[in-house]
Short mmCIF file of C-alpha atoms and ligand atoms in Angstrom, two decimals:
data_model
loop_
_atom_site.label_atom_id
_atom_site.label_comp_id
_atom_site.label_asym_id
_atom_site.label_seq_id
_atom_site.Cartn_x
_atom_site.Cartn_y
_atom_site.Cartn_z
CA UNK H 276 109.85 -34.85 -6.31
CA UNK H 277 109.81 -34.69 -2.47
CA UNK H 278 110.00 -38.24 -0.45
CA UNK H 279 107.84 -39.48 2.15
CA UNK H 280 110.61 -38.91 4.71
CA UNK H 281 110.28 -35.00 3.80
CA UNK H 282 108.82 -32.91 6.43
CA UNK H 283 105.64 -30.75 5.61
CA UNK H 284 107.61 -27.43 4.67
CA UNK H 285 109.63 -29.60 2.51
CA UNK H 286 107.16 -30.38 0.51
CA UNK H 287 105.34 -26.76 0.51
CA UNK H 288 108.32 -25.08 -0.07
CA UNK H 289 107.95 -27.58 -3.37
CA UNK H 290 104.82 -27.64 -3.86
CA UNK H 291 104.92 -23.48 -3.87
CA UNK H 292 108.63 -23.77 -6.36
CA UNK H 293 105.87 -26.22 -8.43
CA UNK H 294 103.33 -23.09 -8.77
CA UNK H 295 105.79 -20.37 -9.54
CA UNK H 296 107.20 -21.82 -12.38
CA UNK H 297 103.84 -23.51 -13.31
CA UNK H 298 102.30 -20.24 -13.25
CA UNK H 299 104.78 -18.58 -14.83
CA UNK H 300 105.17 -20.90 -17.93
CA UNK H 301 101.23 -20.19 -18.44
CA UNK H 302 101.12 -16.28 -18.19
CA UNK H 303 104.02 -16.26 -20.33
CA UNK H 304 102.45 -19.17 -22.83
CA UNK H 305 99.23 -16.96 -23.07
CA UNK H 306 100.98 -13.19 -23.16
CA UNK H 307 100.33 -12.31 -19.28
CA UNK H 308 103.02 -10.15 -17.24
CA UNK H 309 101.21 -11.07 -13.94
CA UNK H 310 97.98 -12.23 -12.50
CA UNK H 311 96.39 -10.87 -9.51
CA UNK H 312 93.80 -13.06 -7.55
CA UNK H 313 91.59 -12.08 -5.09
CA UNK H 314 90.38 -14.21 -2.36
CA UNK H 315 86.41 -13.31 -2.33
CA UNK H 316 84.42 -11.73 0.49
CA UNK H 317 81.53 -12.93 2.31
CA UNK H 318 77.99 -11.54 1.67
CA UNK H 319 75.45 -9.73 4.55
CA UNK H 320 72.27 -10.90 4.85
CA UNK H 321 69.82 -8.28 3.54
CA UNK H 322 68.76 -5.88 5.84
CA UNK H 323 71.06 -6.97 8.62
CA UNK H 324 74.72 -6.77 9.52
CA UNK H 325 75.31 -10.67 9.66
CA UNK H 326 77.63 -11.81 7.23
CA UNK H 327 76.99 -15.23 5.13
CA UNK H 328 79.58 -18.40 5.64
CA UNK H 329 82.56 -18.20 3.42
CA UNK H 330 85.19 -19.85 1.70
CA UNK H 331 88.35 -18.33 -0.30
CA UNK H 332 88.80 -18.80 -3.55
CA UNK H 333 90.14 -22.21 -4.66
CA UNK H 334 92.88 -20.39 -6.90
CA UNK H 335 94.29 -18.56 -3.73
CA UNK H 336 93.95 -21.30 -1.42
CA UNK H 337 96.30 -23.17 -3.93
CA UNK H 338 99.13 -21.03 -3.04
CA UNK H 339 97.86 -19.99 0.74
CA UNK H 340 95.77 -22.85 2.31
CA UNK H 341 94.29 -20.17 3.72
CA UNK H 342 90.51 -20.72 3.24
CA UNK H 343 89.09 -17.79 5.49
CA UNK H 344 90.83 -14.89 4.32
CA UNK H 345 88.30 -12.25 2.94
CA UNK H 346 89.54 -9.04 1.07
CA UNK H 347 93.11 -10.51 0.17
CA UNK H 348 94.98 -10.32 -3.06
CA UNK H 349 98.00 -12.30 -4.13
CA UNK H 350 99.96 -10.98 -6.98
CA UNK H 351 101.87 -13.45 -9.37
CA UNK H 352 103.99 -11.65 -11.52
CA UNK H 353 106.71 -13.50 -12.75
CA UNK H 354 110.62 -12.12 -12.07
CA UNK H 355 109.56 -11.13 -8.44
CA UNK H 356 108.49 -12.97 -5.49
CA UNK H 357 104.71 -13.89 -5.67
CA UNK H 358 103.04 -10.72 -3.11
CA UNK H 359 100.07 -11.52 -0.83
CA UNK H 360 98.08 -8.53 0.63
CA UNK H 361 96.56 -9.79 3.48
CA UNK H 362 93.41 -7.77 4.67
CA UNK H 363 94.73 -6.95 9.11
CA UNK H 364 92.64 -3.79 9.47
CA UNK H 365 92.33 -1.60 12.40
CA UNK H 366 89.45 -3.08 13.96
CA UNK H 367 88.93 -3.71 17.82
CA UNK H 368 85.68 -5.68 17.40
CA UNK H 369 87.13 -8.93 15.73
CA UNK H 370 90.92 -10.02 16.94
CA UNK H 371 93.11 -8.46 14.68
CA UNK H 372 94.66 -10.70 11.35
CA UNK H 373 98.12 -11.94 12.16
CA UNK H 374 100.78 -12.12 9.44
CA UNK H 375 101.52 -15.86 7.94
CA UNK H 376 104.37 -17.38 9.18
CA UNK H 377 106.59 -20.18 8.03
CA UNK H 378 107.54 -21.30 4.41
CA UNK H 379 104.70 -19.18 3.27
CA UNK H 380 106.20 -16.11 4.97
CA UNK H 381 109.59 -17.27 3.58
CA UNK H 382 108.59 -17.32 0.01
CA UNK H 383 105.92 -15.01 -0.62
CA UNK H 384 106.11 -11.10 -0.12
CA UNK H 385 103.81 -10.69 2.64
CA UNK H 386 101.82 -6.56 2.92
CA UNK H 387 98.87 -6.06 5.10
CA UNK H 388 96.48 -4.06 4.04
CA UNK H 389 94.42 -1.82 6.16
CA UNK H 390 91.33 -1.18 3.74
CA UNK H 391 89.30 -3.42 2.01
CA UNK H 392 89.28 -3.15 -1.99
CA UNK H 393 92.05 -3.39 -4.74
CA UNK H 394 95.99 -3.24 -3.66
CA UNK H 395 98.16 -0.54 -3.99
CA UNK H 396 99.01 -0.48 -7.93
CA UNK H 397 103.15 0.54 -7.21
CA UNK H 398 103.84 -3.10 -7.36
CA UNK H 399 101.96 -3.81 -10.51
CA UNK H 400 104.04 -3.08 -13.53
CA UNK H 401 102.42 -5.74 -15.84
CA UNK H 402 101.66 -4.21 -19.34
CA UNK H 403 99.07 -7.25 -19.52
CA UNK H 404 97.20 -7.77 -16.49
CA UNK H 405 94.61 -10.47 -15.90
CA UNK H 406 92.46 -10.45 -12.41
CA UNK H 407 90.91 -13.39 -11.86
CA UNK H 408 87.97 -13.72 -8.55
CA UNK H 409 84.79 -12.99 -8.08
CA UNK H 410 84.61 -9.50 -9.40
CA UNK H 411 82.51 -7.20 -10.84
CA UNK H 412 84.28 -6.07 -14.41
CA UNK H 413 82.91 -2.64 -14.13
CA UNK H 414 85.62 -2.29 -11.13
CA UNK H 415 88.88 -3.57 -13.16
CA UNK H 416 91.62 -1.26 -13.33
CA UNK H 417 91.75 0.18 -16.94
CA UNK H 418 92.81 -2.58 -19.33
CA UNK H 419 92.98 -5.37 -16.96
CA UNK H 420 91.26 -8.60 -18.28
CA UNK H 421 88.74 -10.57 -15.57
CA UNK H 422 88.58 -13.89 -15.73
CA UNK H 423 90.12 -15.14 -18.98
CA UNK H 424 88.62 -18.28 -19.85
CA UNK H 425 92.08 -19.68 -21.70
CA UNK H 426 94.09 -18.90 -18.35
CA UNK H 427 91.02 -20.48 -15.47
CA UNK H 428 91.15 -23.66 -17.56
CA UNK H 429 94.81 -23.57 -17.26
CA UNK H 430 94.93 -22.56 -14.18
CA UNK H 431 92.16 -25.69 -13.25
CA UNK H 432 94.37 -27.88 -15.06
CA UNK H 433 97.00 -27.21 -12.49
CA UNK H 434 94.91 -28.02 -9.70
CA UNK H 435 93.91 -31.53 -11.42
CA UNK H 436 97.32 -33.45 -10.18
CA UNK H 437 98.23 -33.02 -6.65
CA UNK H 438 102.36 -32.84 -5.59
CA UNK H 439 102.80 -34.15 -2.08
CA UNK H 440 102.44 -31.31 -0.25
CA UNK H 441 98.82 -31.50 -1.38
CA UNK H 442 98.36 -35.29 -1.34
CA UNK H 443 100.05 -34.97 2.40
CA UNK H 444 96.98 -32.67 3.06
CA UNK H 445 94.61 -34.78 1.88
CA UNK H 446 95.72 -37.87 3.95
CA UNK H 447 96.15 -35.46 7.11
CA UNK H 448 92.30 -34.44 6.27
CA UNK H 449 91.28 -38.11 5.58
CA UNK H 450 92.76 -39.04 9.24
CA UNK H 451 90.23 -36.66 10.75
CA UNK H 452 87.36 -37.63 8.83
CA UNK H 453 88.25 -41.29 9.69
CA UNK H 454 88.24 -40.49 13.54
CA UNK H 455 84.42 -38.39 13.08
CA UNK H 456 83.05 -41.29 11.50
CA UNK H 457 84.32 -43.61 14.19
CA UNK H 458 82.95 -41.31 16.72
CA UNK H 459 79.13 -40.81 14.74
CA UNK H 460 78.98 -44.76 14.53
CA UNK H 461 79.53 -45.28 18.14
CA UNK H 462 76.54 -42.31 19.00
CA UNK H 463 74.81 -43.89 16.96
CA UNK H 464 75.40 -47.41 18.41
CA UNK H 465 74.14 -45.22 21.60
CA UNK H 466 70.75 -44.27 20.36
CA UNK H 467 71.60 -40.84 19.74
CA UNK H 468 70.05 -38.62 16.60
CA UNK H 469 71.32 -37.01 13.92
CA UNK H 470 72.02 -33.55 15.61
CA UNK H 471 74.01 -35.76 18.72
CA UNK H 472 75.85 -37.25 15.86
CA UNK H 473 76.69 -33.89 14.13
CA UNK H 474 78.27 -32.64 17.37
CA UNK H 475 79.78 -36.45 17.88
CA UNK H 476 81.52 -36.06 14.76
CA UNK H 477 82.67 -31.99 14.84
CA UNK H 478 84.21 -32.92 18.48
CA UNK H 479 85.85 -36.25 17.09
CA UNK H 480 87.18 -34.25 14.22
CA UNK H 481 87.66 -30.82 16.16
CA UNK H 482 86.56 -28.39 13.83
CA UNK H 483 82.97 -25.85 14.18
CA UNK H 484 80.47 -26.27 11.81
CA UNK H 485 81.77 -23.07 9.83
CA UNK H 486 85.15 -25.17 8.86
CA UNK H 487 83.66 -28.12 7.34
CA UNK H 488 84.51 -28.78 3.24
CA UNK H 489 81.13 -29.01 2.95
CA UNK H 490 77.50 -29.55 4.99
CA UNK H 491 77.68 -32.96 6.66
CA UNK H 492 74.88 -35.54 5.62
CA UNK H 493 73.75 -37.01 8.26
CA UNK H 494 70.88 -39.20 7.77
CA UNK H 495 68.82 -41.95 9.91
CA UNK H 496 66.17 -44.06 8.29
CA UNK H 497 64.25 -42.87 4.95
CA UNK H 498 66.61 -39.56 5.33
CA UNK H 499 69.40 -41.53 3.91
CA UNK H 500 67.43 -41.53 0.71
CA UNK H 501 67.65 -38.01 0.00
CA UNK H 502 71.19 -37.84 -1.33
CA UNK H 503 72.37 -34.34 -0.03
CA UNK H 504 69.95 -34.36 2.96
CA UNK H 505 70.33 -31.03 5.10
CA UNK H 506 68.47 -31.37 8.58
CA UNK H 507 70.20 -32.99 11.61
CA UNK H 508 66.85 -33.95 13.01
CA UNK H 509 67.26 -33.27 17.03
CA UNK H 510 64.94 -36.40 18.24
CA UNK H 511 65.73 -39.77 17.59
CA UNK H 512 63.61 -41.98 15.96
CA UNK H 513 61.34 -44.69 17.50
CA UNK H 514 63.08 -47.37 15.83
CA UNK H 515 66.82 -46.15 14.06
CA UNK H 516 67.32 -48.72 11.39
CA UNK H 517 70.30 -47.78 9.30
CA UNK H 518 72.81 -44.23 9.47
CA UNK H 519 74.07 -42.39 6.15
CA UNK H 520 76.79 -40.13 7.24
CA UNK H 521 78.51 -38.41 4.36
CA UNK H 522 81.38 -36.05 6.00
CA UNK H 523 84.87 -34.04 5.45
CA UNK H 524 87.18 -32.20 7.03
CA UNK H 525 89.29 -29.67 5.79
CA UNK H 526 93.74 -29.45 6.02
CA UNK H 527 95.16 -26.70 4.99
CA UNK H 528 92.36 -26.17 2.35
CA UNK H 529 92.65 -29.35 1.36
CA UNK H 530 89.39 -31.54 1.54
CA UNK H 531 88.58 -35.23 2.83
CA UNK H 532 84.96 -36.33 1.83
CA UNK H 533 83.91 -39.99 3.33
CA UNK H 534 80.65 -41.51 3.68
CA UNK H 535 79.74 -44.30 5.68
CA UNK H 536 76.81 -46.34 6.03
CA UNK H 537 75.51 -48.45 8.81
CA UNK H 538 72.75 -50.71 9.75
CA UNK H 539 71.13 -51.07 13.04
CA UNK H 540 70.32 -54.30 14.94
CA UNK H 541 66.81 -52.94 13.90
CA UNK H 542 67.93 -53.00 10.29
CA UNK H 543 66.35 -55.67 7.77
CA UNK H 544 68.76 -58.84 6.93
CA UNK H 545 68.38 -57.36 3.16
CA UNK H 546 69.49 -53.96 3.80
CA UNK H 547 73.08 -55.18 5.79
CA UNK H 548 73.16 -57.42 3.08
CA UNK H 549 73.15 -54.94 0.59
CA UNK H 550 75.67 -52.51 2.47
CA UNK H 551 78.35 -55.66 2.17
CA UNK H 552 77.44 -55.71 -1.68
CA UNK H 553 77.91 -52.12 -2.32
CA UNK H 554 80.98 -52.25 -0.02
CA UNK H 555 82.36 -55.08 -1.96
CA UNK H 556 81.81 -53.80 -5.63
CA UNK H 557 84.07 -50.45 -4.17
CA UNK H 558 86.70 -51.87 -3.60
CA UNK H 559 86.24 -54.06 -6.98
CA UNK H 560 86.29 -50.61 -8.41
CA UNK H 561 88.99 -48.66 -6.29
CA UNK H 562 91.54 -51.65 -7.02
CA UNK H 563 91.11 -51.01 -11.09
CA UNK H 564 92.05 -47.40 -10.39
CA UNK H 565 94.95 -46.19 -12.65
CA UNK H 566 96.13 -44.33 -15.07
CA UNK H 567 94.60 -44.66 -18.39
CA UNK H 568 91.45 -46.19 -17.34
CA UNK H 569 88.60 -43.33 -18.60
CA UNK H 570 86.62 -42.89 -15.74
CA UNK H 571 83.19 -42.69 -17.46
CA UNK H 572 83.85 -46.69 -18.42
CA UNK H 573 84.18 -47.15 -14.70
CA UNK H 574 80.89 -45.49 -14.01
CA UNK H 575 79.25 -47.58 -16.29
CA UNK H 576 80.70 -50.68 -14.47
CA UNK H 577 79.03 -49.47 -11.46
CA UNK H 578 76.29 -49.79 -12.71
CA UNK H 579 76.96 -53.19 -13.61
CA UNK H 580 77.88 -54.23 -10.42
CA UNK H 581 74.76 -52.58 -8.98
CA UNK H 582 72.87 -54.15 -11.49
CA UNK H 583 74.08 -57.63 -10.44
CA UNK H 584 73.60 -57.14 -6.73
CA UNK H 585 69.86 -56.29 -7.56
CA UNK H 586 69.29 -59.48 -9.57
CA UNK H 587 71.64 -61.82 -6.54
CA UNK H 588 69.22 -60.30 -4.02
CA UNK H 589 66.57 -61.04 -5.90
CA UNK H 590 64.82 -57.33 -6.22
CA UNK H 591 64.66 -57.47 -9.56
CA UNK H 592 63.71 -60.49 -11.82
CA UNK H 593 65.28 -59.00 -15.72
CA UNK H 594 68.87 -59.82 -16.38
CA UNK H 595 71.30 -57.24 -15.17
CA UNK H 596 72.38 -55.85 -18.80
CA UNK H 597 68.12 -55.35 -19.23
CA UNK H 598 68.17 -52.78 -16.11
CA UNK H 599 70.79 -51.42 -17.01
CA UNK H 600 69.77 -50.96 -20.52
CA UNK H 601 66.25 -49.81 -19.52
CA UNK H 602 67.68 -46.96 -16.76
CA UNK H 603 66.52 -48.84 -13.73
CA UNK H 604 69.54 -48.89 -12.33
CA UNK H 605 70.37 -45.10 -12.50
CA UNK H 606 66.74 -44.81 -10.87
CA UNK H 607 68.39 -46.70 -8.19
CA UNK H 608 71.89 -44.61 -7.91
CA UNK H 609 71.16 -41.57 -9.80
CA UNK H 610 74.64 -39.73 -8.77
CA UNK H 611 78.40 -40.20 -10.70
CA UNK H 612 80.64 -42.70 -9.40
CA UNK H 613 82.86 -39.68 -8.00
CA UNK H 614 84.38 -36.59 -8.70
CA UNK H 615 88.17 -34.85 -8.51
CA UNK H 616 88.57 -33.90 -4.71
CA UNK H 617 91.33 -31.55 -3.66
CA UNK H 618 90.72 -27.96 -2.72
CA UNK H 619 86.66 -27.73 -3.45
CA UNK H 620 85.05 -30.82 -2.88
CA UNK H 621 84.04 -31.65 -6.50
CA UNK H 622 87.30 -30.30 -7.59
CA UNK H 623 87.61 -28.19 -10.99
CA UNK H 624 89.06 -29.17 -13.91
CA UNK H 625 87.12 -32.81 -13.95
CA UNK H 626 85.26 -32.43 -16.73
CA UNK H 627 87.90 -30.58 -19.44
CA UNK H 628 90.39 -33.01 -21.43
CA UNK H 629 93.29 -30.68 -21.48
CA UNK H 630 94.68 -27.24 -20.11
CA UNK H 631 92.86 -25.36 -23.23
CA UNK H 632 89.99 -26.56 -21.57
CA UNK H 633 88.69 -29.03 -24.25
CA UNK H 634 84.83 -29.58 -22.77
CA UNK H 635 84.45 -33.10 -21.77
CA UNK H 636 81.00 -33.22 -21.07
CA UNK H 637 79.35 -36.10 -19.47
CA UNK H 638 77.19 -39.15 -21.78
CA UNK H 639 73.23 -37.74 -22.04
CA UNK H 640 72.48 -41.04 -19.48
CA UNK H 641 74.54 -39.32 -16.51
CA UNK H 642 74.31 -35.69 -16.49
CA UNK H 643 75.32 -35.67 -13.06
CA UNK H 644 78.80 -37.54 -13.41
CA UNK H 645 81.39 -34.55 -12.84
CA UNK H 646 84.60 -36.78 -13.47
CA UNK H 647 84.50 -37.38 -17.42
CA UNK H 648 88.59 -37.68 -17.91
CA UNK H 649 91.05 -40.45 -18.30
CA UNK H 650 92.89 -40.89 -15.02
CA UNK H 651 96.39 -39.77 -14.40
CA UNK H 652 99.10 -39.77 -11.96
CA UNK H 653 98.72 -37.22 -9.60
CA UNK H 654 94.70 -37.26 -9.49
CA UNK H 655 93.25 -37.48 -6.55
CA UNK H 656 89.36 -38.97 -7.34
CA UNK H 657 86.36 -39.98 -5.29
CA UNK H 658 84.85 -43.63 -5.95
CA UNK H 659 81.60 -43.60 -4.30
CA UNK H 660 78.85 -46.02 -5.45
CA UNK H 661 75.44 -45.55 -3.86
CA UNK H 662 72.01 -47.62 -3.92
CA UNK H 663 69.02 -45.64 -2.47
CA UNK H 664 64.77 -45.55 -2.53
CA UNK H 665 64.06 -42.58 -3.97
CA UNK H 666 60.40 -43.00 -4.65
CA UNK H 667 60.55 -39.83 -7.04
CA UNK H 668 62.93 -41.53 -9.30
CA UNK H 669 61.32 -45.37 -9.13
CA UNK H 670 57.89 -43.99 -9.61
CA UNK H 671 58.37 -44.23 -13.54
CA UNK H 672 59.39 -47.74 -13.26
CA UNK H 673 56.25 -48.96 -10.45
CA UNK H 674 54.11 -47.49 -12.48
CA UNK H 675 55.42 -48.09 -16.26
CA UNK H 676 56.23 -51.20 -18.79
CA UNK H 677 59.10 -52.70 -15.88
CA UNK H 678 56.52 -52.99 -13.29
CA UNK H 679 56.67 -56.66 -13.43
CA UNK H 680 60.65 -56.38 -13.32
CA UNK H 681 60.89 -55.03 -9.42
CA UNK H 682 59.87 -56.76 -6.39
CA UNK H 683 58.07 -53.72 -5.08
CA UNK H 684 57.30 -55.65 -1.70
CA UNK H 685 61.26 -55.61 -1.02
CA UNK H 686 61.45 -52.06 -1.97
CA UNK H 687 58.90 -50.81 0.19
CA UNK H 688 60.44 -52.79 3.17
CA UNK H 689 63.79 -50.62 2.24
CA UNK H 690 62.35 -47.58 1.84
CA UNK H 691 62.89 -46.72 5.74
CA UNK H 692 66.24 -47.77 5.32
CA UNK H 693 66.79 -44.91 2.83
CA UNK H 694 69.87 -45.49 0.60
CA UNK H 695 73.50 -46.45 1.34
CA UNK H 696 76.63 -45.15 -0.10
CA UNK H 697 80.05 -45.85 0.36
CA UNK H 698 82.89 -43.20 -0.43
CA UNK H 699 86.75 -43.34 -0.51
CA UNK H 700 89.61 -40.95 -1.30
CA UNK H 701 92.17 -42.34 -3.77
CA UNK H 702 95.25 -40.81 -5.25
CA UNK H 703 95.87 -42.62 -8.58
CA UNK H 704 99.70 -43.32 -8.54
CA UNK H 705 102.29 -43.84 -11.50
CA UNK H 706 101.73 -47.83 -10.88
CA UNK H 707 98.48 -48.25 -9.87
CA UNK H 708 96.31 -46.26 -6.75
CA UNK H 709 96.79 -45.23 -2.62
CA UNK H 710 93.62 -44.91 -0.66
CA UNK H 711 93.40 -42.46 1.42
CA UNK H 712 90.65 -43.22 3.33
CA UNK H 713 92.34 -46.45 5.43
CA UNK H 714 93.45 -46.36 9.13
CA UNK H 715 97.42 -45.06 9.69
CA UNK H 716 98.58 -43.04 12.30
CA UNK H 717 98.38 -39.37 11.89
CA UNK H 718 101.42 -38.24 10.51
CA UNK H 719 103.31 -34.98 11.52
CA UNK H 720 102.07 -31.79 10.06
N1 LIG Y 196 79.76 -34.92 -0.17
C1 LIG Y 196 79.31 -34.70 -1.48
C2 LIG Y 196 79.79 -35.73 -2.38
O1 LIG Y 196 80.08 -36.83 -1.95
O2 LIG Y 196 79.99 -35.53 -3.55
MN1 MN Y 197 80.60 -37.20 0.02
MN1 MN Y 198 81.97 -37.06 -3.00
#
């Protein structure tokens, strides 16, 4: 256990110590003398010599952070010091790869490797080898297993609890995210679209588009409605109403994902008032977070609360238990609460009970919910309730046996309003939670 007065290699030499014995305990548990991961490779766009976006695999970024590397391997093999072949080939169109430095050149073996495809095999004396990427198994080395189920749900498992190093990364990430979101509400504020708030935000946060976690959501007016809305329109609208901005940045791997939403002086009274009710039943939920509370009861409980802000305001006349009951209110937030966040954005491992990998699967109502688990120290969730017109989804309702139970006049006023949600990063602690996504100073690292 490192303290919060550790410095950053500290806690990675740590957090690193954490994954060499972790990983060795689980080779040895399922008869493995070494595992060899390879970081990926970007794709080329057919018929052309552009390459696709990429991002390593989340198994390697565990031990590197480094999230760009294409063509690397890193070799765990238990007894001797964990080896990374880093791809630095001769090449004098793209600056050439430098070696890592610090406490990852300290404790891991580093070899560059001038060619792309599999390392030199000297170094691999495992009897039992598993490979784990994204590989083609007609290309393993004779008797070398790809992608063992047993050990990726293991491995997953691992990357459910975060040490320090990685919760350090995910505050440092949060910080940055905090200061984009600052920056998009104040373009906004200036009457500036969604692709002057895009460029607001990357500045703010000072990252290109190609580093973001994920695709920022940036959405004015009925565009807030579609929940993973891709366009960053380059016009504002006549009359901007209300801003969805759903955005990340990424530390060391590590991922922040925050969403914000904001009304307009434009805005209808209903709509801000609704943004202070969804605000308020998050934090209801992020201050129950800890361990032992199941996380699908806490879904459910959103939808509660939801349920109950739709009745206060008045846009729907049946008793909150009714909508729920009846699905209207999962026509009105049709997403999970949240999700595990570390390295990927919806994090791995959420929706297995154990390191065996013990499915977990979601109820039938919320097939979308990717967080089925009982929280846990270490965890490192999303809570991020939403309310949003999505005329696709209320159709049923308008038009079926609860038409009498919606004010549809309300809704319709809404609909240009799109949807709001409200998202937070939370560690859940031995005693209770930390969020993440609060204003501190940046600190070093
Ligand atoms: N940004 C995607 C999500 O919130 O899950
Ligand atoms: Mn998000
Ligand atoms: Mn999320």
């Amino acid at each position: 256990m490192t303290s919060q007065t550790d410095s950053a290699e500290t806690r990675q030499r740590a957090h690193l110590e954490r994954l060499e014995a972790a990983y060795a305990s689980i080779l040895a548990t399922q008869g493995f003398d070494a595992v060899l991961i390879y970081s990926g490779h970007a794709g080329v766009h057919f018929a052309d010599d552009q390459e696709t976006s990429f991002k390593g695999y989340g198994h390697f970024v565990h031990w590197t952070g480094a999230s760009h590397h294409q063509h690397d391997w890193l070799l765990i093999q238990p007894g001797s010091k964990p080896r990374w072949y880093y791809y630095a080939p001769a090449d004098f169109w793209h600056l050439a790869t430098l070696a890592p430095t610090g406490v990852l050149a300290e404790m891991l073996t580093l070899e560059p490797l001038r060619d792309t495809g599999w390392p030199p095999p000297r170094q691999i004396s495992a009897r039992r080898l598993a490979v784990i990427g994204n590989l083609d198994a007609s290309s393993m080395p004779l008797g070398a297993e790809l992608n063992p189920p047993a050990l990726l749900a293991a491995l997953d498992e691992l990357r459910m609890r975060k040490d320090d190093y990685e919760r350090h990364c995910l505050f440092v990430a949060n910080q940055w995210a905090l200061a984009g979101h600052e920056a998009a509400r104040a373009a906004f504020a200036d009457g500036a679209g969604e692709l002057d708030i895009q460029l607001a935000y990357l500045a703010a946060t000072r990252q290109r588009e190609s580093q973001v976690p994920y695709q920022n959501i940036i959405g004015i007016n009925h565009h807030a409605g579609t929940l993973h809305y891709q366009h960053y329109d380059v016009e504002a609208p006549d009359v901007p109403r209300s801003l969805l901005v759903d955005a990340g940045h990424a530390h060391a791997g590590y991922a922040a994902d925050i969403t914000r939403t904001w009304a307009s002086a434009h805005a209808d009274p209903l709509f801000e008032r609704l943004v202070q009710g969804v605000k308020d039943y998050q934090r209801r939920l992020i201050a129950r977070l800890a361990p032992g509370l199941d996380f699908v009861d806490l879904h459910r409980d959103m939808h509660r609360h939801l349920a109950e802000l739709l009745v206060e305001t008045r846009l729907i006349s049946i008793s909150a238990e009714a909508a729920v009951e009846c699905g209207l209110t999962r026509a009105f937030c049709p997403h999970g609460l949240g999700h595990s966040l570390g390295i990927q954005v919806h994090d791995v491992g959420g929706r297995q009970r154990d390191n065996r990998g013990t499915p977990l699967p979601p109820p039938a109502a919320d097939p979308a919910l990717r967080l089925t688990r009982v929280l846990d120290a270490g965890m490192v969730v999303t809570i991020e309730p939403g309310l949003y017109v999505i005329p696709m989804l209320l159709a049923p309702f308008r038009h079926g046996a609860q038409r009498d139970a919606v004010d549809w006049s309300v809704v319709d006023r809404l609909q240009d309003h799109g949807g709001i949600r409200i998202e937070d990063n939370v560690i859940v602690t031995t005693d209770g939670h930390d969020n993440l996504t609060q204003d501190k100073l940046i600190a070093e690292g």
